[in-house]
Coordinates of C-alpha atoms in Angstrom, one line a residue:
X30 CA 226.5 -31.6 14.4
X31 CA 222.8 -32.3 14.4
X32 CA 223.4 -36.2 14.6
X33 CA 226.0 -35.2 17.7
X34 CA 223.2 -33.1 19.1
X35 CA 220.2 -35.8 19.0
X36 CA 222.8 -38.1 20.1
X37 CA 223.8 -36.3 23.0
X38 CA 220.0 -35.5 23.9
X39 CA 219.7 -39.3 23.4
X40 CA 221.9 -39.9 25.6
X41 CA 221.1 -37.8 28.7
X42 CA 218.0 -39.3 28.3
X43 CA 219.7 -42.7 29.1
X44 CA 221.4 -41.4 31.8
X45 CA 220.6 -39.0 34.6
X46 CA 223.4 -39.2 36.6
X47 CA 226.0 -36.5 36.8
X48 CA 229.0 -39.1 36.3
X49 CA 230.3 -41.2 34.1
X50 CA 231.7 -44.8 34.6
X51 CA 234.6 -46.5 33.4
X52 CA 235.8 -49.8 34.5
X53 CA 238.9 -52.4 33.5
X54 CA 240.5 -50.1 31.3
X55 CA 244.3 -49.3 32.4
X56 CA 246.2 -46.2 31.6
X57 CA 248.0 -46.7 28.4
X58 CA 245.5 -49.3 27.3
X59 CA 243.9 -48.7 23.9
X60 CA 240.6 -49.6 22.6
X61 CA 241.7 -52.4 19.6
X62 CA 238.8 -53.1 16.9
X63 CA 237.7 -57.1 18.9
X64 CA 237.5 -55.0 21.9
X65 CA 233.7 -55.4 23.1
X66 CA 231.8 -52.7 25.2
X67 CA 229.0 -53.6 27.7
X68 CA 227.2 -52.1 30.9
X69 CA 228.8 -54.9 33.7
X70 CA 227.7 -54.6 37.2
X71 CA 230.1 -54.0 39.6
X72 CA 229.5 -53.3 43.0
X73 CA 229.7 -49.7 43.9
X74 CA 233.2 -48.9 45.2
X75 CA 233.6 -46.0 47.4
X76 CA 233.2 -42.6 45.8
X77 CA 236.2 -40.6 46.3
X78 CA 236.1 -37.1 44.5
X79 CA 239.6 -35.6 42.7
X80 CA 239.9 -32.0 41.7
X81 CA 241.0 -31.3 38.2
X82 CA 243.8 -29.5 39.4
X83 CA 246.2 -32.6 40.1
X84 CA 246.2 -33.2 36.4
X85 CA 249.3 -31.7 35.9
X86 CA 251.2 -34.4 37.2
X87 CA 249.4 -37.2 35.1
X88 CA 252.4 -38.2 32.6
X89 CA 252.2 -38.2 29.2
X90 CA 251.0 -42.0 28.3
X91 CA 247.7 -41.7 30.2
X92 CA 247.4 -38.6 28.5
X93 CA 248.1 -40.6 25.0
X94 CA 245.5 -43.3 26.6
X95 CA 243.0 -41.1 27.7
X96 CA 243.2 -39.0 24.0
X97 CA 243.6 -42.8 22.3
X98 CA 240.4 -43.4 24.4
X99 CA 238.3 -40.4 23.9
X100 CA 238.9 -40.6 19.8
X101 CA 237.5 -44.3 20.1
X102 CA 234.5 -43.4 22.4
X103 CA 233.7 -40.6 20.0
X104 CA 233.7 -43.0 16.9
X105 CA 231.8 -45.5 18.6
X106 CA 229.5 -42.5 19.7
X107 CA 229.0 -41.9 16.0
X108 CA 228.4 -45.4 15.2
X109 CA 225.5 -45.8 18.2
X110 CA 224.0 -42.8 16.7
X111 CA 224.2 -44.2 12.6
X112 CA 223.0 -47.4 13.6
X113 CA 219.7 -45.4 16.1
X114 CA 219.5 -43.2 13.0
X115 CA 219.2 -46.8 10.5
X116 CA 217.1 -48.4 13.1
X117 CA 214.4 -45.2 13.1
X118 CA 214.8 -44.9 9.1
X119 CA 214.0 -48.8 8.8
X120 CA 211.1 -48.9 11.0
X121 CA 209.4 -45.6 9.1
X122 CA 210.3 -47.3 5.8
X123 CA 208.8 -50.7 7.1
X124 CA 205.7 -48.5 8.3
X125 CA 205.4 -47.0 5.2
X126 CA 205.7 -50.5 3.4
X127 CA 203.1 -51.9 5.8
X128 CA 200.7 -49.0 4.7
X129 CA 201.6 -50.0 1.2
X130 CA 200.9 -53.4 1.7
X131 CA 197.4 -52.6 3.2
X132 CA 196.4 -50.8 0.3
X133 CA 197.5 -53.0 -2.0
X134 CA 195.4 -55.6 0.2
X135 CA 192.5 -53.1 0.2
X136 CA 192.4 -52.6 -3.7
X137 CA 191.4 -56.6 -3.6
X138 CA 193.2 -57.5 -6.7
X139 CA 190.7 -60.2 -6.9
X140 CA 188.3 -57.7 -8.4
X141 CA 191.1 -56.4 -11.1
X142 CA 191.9 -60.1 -12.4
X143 CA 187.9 -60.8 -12.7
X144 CA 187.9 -57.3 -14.6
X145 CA 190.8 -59.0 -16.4
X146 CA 189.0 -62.1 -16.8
X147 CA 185.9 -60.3 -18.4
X148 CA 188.0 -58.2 -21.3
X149 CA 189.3 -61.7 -21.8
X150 CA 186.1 -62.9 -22.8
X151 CA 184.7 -60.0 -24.7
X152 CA 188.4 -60.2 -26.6
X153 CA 187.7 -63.8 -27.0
X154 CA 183.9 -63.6 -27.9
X155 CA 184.9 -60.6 -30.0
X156 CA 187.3 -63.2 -31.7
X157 CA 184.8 -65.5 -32.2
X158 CA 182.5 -63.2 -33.9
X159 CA 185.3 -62.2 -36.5
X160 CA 186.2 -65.4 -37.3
X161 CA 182.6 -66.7 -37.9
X162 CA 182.6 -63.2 -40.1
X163 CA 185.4 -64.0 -42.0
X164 CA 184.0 -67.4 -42.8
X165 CA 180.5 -66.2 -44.1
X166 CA 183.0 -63.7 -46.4
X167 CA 185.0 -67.0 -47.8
X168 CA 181.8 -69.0 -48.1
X169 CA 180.3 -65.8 -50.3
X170 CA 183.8 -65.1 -51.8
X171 CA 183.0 -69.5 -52.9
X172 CA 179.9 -68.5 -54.4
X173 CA 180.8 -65.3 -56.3
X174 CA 183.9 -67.4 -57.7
X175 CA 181.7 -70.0 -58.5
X176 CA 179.3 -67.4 -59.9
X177 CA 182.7 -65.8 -61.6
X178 CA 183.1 -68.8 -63.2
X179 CA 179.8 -69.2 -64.7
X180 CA 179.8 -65.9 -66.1
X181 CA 183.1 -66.4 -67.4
X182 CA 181.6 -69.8 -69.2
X183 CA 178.8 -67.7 -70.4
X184 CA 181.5 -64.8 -71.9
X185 CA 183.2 -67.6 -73.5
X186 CA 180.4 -69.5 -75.2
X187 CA 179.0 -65.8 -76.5
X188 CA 182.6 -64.9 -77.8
X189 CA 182.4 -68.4 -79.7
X190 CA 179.5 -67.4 -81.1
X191 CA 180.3 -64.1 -82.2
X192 CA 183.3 -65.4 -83.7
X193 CA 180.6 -68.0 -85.6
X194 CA 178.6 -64.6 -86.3
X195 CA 181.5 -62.7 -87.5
X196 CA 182.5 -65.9 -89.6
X197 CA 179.1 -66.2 -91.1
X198 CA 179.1 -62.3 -91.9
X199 CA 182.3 -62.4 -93.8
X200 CA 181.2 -65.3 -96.0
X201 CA 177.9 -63.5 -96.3
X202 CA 180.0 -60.7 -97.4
X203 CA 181.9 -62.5 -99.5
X204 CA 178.2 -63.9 -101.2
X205 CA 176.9 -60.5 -101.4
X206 CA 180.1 -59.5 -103.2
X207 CA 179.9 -62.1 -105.4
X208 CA 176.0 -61.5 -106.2
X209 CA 177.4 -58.1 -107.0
X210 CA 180.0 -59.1 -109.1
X211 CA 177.7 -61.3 -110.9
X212 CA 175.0 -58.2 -110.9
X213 CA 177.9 -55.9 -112.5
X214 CA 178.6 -58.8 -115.5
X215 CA 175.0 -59.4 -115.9
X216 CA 174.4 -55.7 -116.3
X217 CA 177.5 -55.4 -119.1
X218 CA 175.8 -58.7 -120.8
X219 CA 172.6 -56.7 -121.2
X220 CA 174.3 -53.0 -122.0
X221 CA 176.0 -55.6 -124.4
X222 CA 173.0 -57.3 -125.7
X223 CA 171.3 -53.8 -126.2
X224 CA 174.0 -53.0 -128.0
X225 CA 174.0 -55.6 -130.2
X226 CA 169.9 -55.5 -130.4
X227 CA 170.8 -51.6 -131.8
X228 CA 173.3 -53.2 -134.6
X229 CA 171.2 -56.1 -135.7
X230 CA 168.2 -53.7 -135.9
X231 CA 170.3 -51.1 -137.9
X232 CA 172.2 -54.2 -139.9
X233 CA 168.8 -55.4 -140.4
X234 CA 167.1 -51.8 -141.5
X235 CA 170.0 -51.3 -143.9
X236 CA 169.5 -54.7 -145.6
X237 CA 166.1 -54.0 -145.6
X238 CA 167.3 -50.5 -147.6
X239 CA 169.2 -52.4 -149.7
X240 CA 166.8 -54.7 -150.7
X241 CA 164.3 -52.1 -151.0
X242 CA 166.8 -50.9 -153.5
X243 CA 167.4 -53.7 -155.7
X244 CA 164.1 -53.8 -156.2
X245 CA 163.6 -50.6 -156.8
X246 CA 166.1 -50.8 -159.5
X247 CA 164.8 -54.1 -160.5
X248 CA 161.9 -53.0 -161.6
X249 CA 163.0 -50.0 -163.3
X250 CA 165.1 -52.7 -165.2
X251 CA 162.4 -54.6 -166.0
X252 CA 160.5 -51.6 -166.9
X253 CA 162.9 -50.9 -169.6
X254 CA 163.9 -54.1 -170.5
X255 CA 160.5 -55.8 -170.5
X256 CA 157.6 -54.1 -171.3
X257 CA 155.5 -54.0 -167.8
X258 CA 156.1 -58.0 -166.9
X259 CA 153.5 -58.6 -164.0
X260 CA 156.1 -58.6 -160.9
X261 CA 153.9 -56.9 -157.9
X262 CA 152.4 -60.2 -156.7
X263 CA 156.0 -61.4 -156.6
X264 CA 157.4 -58.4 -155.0
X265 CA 154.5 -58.1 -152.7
X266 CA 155.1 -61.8 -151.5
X267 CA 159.0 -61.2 -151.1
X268 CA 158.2 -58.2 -149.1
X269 CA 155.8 -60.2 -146.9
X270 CA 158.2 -63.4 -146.5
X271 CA 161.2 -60.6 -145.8
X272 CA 159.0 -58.8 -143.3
X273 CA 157.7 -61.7 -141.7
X274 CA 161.5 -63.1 -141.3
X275 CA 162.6 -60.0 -140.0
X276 CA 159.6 -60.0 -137.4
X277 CA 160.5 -63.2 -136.3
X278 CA 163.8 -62.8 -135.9
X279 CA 163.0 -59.0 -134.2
X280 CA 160.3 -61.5 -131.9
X281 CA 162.5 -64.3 -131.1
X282 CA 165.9 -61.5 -129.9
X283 CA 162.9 -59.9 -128.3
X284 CA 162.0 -62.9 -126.5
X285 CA 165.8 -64.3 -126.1
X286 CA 166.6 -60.2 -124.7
X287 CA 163.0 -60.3 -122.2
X288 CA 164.0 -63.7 -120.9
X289 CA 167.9 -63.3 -120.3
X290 CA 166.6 -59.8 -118.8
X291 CA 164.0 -61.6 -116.7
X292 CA 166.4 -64.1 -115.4
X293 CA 169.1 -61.5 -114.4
X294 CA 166.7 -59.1 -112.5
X295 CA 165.6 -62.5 -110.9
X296 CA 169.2 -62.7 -110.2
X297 CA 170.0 -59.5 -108.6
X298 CA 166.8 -59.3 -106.5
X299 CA 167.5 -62.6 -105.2
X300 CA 171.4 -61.2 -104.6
X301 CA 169.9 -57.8 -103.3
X302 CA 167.6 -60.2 -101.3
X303 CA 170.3 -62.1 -99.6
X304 CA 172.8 -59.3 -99.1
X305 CA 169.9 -57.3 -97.6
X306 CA 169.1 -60.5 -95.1
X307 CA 173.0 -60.7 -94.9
X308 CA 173.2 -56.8 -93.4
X309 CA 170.0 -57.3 -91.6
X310 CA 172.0 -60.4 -89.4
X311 CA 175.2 -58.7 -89.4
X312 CA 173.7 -55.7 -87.3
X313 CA 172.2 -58.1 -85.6
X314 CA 175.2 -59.4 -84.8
X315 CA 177.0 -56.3 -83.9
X316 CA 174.0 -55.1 -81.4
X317 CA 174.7 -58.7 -79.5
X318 CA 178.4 -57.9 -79.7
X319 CA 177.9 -54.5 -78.3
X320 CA 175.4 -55.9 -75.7
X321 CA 177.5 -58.9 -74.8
X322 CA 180.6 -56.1 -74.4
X323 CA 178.7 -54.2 -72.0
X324 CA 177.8 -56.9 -69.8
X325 CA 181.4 -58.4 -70.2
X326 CA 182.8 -55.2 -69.0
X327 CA 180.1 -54.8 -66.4
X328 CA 180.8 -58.2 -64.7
X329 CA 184.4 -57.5 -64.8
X330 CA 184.0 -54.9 -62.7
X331 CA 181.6 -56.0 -60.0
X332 CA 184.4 -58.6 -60.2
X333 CA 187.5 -56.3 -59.4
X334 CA 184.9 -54.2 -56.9
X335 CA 184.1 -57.9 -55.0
X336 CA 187.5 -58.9 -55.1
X337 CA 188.9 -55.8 -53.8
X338 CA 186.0 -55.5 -51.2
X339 CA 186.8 -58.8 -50.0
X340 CA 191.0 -58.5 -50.0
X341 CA 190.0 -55.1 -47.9
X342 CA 188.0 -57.0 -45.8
X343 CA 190.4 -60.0 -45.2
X344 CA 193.2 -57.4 -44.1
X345 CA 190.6 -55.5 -42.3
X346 CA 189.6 -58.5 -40.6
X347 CA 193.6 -59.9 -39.9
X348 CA 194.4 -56.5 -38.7
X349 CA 191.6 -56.3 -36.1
X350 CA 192.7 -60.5 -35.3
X351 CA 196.2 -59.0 -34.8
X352 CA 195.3 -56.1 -32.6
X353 CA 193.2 -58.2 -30.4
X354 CA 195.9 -60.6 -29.7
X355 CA 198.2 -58.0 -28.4
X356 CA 195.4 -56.2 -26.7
X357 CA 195.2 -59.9 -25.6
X358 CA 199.0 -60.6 -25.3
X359 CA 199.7 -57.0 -23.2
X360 CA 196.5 -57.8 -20.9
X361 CA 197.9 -61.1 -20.0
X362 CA 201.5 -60.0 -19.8
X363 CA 200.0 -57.4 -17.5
X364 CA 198.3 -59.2 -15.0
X365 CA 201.4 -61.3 -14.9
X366 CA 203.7 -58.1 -13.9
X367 CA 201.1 -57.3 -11.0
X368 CA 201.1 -61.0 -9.8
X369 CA 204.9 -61.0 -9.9
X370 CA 204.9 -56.9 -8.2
X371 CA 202.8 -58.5 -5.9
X372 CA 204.7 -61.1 -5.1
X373 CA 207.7 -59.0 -4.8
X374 CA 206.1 -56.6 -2.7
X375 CA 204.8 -59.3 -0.6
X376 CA 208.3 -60.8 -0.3
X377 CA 210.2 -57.3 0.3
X378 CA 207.5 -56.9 3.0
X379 CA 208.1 -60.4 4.6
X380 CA 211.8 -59.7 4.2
X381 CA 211.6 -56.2 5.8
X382 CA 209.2 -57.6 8.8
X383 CA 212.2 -59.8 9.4
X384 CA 214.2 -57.8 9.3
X385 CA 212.4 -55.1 11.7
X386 CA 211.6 -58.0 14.1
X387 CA 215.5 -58.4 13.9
X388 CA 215.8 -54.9 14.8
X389 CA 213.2 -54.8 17.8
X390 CA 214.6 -57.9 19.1
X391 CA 218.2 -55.6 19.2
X392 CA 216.4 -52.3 20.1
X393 CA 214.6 -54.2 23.5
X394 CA 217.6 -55.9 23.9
X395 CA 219.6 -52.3 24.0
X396 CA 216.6 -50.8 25.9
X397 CA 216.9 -53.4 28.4
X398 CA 220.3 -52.8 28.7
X399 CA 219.9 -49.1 29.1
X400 CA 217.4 -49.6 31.7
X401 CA 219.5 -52.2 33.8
X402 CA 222.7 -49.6 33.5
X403 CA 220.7 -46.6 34.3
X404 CA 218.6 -48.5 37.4
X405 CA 222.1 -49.9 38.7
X406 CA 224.5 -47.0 38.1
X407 CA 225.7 -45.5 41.2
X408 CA 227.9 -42.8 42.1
X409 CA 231.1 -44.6 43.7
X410 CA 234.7 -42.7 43.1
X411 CA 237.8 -43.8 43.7
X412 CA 241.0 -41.5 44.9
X413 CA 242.6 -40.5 41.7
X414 CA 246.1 -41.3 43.4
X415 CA 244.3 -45.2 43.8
X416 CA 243.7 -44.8 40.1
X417 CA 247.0 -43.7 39.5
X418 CA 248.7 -46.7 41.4
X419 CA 247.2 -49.3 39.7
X420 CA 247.2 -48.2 36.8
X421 CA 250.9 -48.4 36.9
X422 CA 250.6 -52.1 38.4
X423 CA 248.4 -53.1 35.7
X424 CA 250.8 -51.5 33.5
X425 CA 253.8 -53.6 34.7
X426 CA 251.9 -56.7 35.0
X427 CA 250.9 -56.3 31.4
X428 CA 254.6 -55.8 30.4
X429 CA 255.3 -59.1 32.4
X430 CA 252.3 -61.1 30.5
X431 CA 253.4 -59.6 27.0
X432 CA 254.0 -62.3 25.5
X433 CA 251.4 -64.7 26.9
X434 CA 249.1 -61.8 25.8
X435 CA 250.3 -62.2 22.0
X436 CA 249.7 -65.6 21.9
X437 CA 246.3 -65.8 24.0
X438 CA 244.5 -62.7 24.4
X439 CA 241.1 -62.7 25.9
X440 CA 238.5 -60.2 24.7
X441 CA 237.7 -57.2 27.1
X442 CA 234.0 -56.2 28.1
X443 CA 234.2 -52.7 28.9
X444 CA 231.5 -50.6 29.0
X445 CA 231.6 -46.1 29.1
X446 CA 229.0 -44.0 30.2
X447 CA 229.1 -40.6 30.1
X448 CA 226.4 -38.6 31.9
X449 CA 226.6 -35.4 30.5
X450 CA 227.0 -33.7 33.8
X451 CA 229.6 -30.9 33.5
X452 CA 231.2 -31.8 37.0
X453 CA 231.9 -35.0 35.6
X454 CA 234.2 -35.8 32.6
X455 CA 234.3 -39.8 32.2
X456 CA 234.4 -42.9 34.1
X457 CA 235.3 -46.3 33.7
X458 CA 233.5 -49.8 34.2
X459 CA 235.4 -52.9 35.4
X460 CA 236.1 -55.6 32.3
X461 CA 235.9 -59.3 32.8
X462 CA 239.7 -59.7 33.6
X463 CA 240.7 -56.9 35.8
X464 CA 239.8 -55.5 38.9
X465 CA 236.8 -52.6 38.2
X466 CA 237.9 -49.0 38.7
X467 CA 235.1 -46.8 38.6
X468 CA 236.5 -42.7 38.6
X469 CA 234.9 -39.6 38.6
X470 CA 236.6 -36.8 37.1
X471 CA 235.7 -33.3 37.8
X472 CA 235.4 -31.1 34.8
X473 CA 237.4 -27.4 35.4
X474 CA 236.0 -24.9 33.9
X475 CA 238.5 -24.2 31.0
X476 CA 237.8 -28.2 29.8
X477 CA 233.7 -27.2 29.7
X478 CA 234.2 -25.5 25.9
X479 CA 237.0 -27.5 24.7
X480 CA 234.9 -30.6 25.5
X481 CA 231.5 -28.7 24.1
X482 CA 233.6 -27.7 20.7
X483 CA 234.7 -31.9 20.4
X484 CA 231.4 -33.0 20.6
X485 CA 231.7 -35.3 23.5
X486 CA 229.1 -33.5 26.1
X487 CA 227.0 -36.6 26.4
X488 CA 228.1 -39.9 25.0
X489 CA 227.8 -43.8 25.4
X490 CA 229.8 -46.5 24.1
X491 CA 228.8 -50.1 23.9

């Protein structure tokens, strides 16, 4: 209803005449789809007024035609008013596109892509700066292998030499066992020797005894056998020789027991000497072990703390690489969307300023039209019975040119304007191949609402 309405308004704004013409349109004629509409000029017959009371004897087919008629003018009503309504919804959207456009232009995109092209070259000088980074970190990763190597060289030839060390200690300790092996035996040999000093000095006490005894009993022999013989120079001189045997033979075990004892405690001292040396290197040794450990252990973990700094650093380093390249990647792939937005937007503008020059071309083209109709329309009206009469001979000649019509039918221009006045119902311009009859009907009152309620107050069909 509100469409009908602006329509309608629309419309009387066309036209300010209080009739409507209609011209080359029989009774009984419908309106086919080919059929074209268009304000023709015809000169102004004379205007000949009909009351609505004589419509009681219009028969039923120009009934049917004028109904058939009505129902098309209405839907091409509609379709005039659809297409204004497109028309009016295309040029606001083509403003609004415009105005899009101009502040699209006014951002000056220029501006954006050298803000583009600057991140680009931070990213890229950013880049650089990494990658001359990460090769100082593989040219000092080269040198603390190289430096890893080294100390490695150095771990091996000290672990060679405490296997020497450890080598030399166990023969030492095998020495030093032996010196105490020997210092053991040596120690028997003079507990033995001792021992046997003890029995050859008790052997030699008893046959001393002994002697002492035959002597004795010697001489008490010769006492009683021989009357006092002179035997105390003898005995005296056995007694010396026996003494100074026995004090040579207790001098020379002295001697042979001082000189065997001499040459073992040589012996052990020397063996006490050497295992003494022998546990003096040994702890030497050990202390350059322990010290060559430490620093073993030490290296090995600045090792693992270098290496893992570096790998830390490397993925550090390829993750930042990686992030700038998308940073990179999305920057580029952005300025790419807005050059191709842009482009679109330019092109949808380009195609919608076509398309709205299109339009304006139609709209002055309708508007001069309009104009034309509305400076040229006139108020001429036929006698309804003239109407009447030839209708009906247009009717029969059409029966007669039936077939010819089949075969060869030429299109109709036929143009309706309604004026909205409520005297005046329709009217009918002249087409190209029959005689114009231009009518005005006047409205009774009982047709005002009925005509209000359909919606056809004010229309006009092209």
């Amino acid at each position: 209803m509100e469409r009908r309405r602006i329509t309608s308004a629309a419309r009387r704004s066309y036209v300010s005449s209080g009739e409507m013409m209609v011209g080359g349109l029989a009774p009984g004629r419908r309106l086919g789809p080919g059929t074209r509409l268009s304000l023709a000029r015809m000169p102004p017959p004379l205007p000949t007024r009909v009351d609505f009371s004589l419509a009681g004897a219009l028969n039923a087919g120009f009934k049917e035609t004028r109904a058939s008629e009505r129902a098309e003018m209405m839907e091409l009503n509609d379709r005039f008013a659809s297409y204004i309504e497109k028309v009016r919804f295309l040029e606001q959207q083509n403003k609004a596109l415009a105005a899009e456009l101009n502040q699209l232009r006014a951002k000056e995109p220029t501006k954006l892509a050298d803000v583009y092209q600057a991140e680009l070259r931070e990213l890229r000088l950013r880049l650089d700066q990494l990658t001359a980074n990460s090769a100082r970190l593989e040219v000092e990763r080269d040198n603390l292998a190289q430096d890893l190597g080294t100390v490695r060289q150095k771990l091996q030839d000290e672990t060679n030499l405490r296997l020497e060390a450890e080598n030399n200690l166990a023969a030492y300790r095998q020495e030093a066992d032996e010196a105490t092996l020997a210092r053991l035996d040596l120690e028997r040999k003079i507990e033995s020797l001792e021992e046997e000093i003890r029995f050859l000095r008790k052997i030699h006490e008893e046959e001393v005894r002994e002697l002492q005894e035959q002597l004795a009993r010697q001489q008490v022999h010769v006492e009683l056998d021989v009357a006092k013989p002179d035997l105390t120079a003898a005995l005296k001189e056995i007694r010396t020789q026996y003494e100074a045997m026995a004090s040579s033979n207790m001098h020379e075990a002295e001697e042979w027991y001082r000189s065997k004892f001499a040459d073992l405690t040589d012996a052990a001292a020397r063996n006490a000497e050497l295992l003494r040396q022998a546990k003096h290197e040994a702890n030497d040794y050990r202390r350059q072990l322990q010290s060559l450990t430490c620093d073993l252990e030490s290296l090995r973990g600045t090792n693992e703390s270098l290496e893992r700094q570096m790998r830390e650093q490397e993925e550090r380093h390829a993750r930042e690489a990686a992030s700038y390249q998308e940073a990179l990647a999305r920057l580029e792939e952005e300025g790419q969307s807005l050059k191709d937005e842009m482009a679109r937007h330019l092109q949808e503008y380009q195609e919608l300023l076509n398309v709205k020059l299109a339009l304006d071309i139609e709209i002055a083209t309708y508007r001069k039209l309009l104009e034309g109709e509305e400076n040229r329309i006139t108020i001429p009206v036929q006698t309804f019975s003239n109407l009447q009469i030839r209708g009906q001979g247009q009717k029969h000649q059409r029966r007669g040119k039936s077939q010819g019509h089949k075969t060869s039918q030429k299109p109709h221009n036929t143009s309706y304007t309604n004026t909205g006045s409520p005297d005046c119902k329709w009217s009918t311009a002249s087409s190209r191949n029959q005689p114009g009859h231009q009518v005005c009907v006047r409205r009774p009152p009982q047709e005002e609402h009925r005509g209000e309620d359909r919606g056809d107050a004010g229309w006009r069909g092209h």
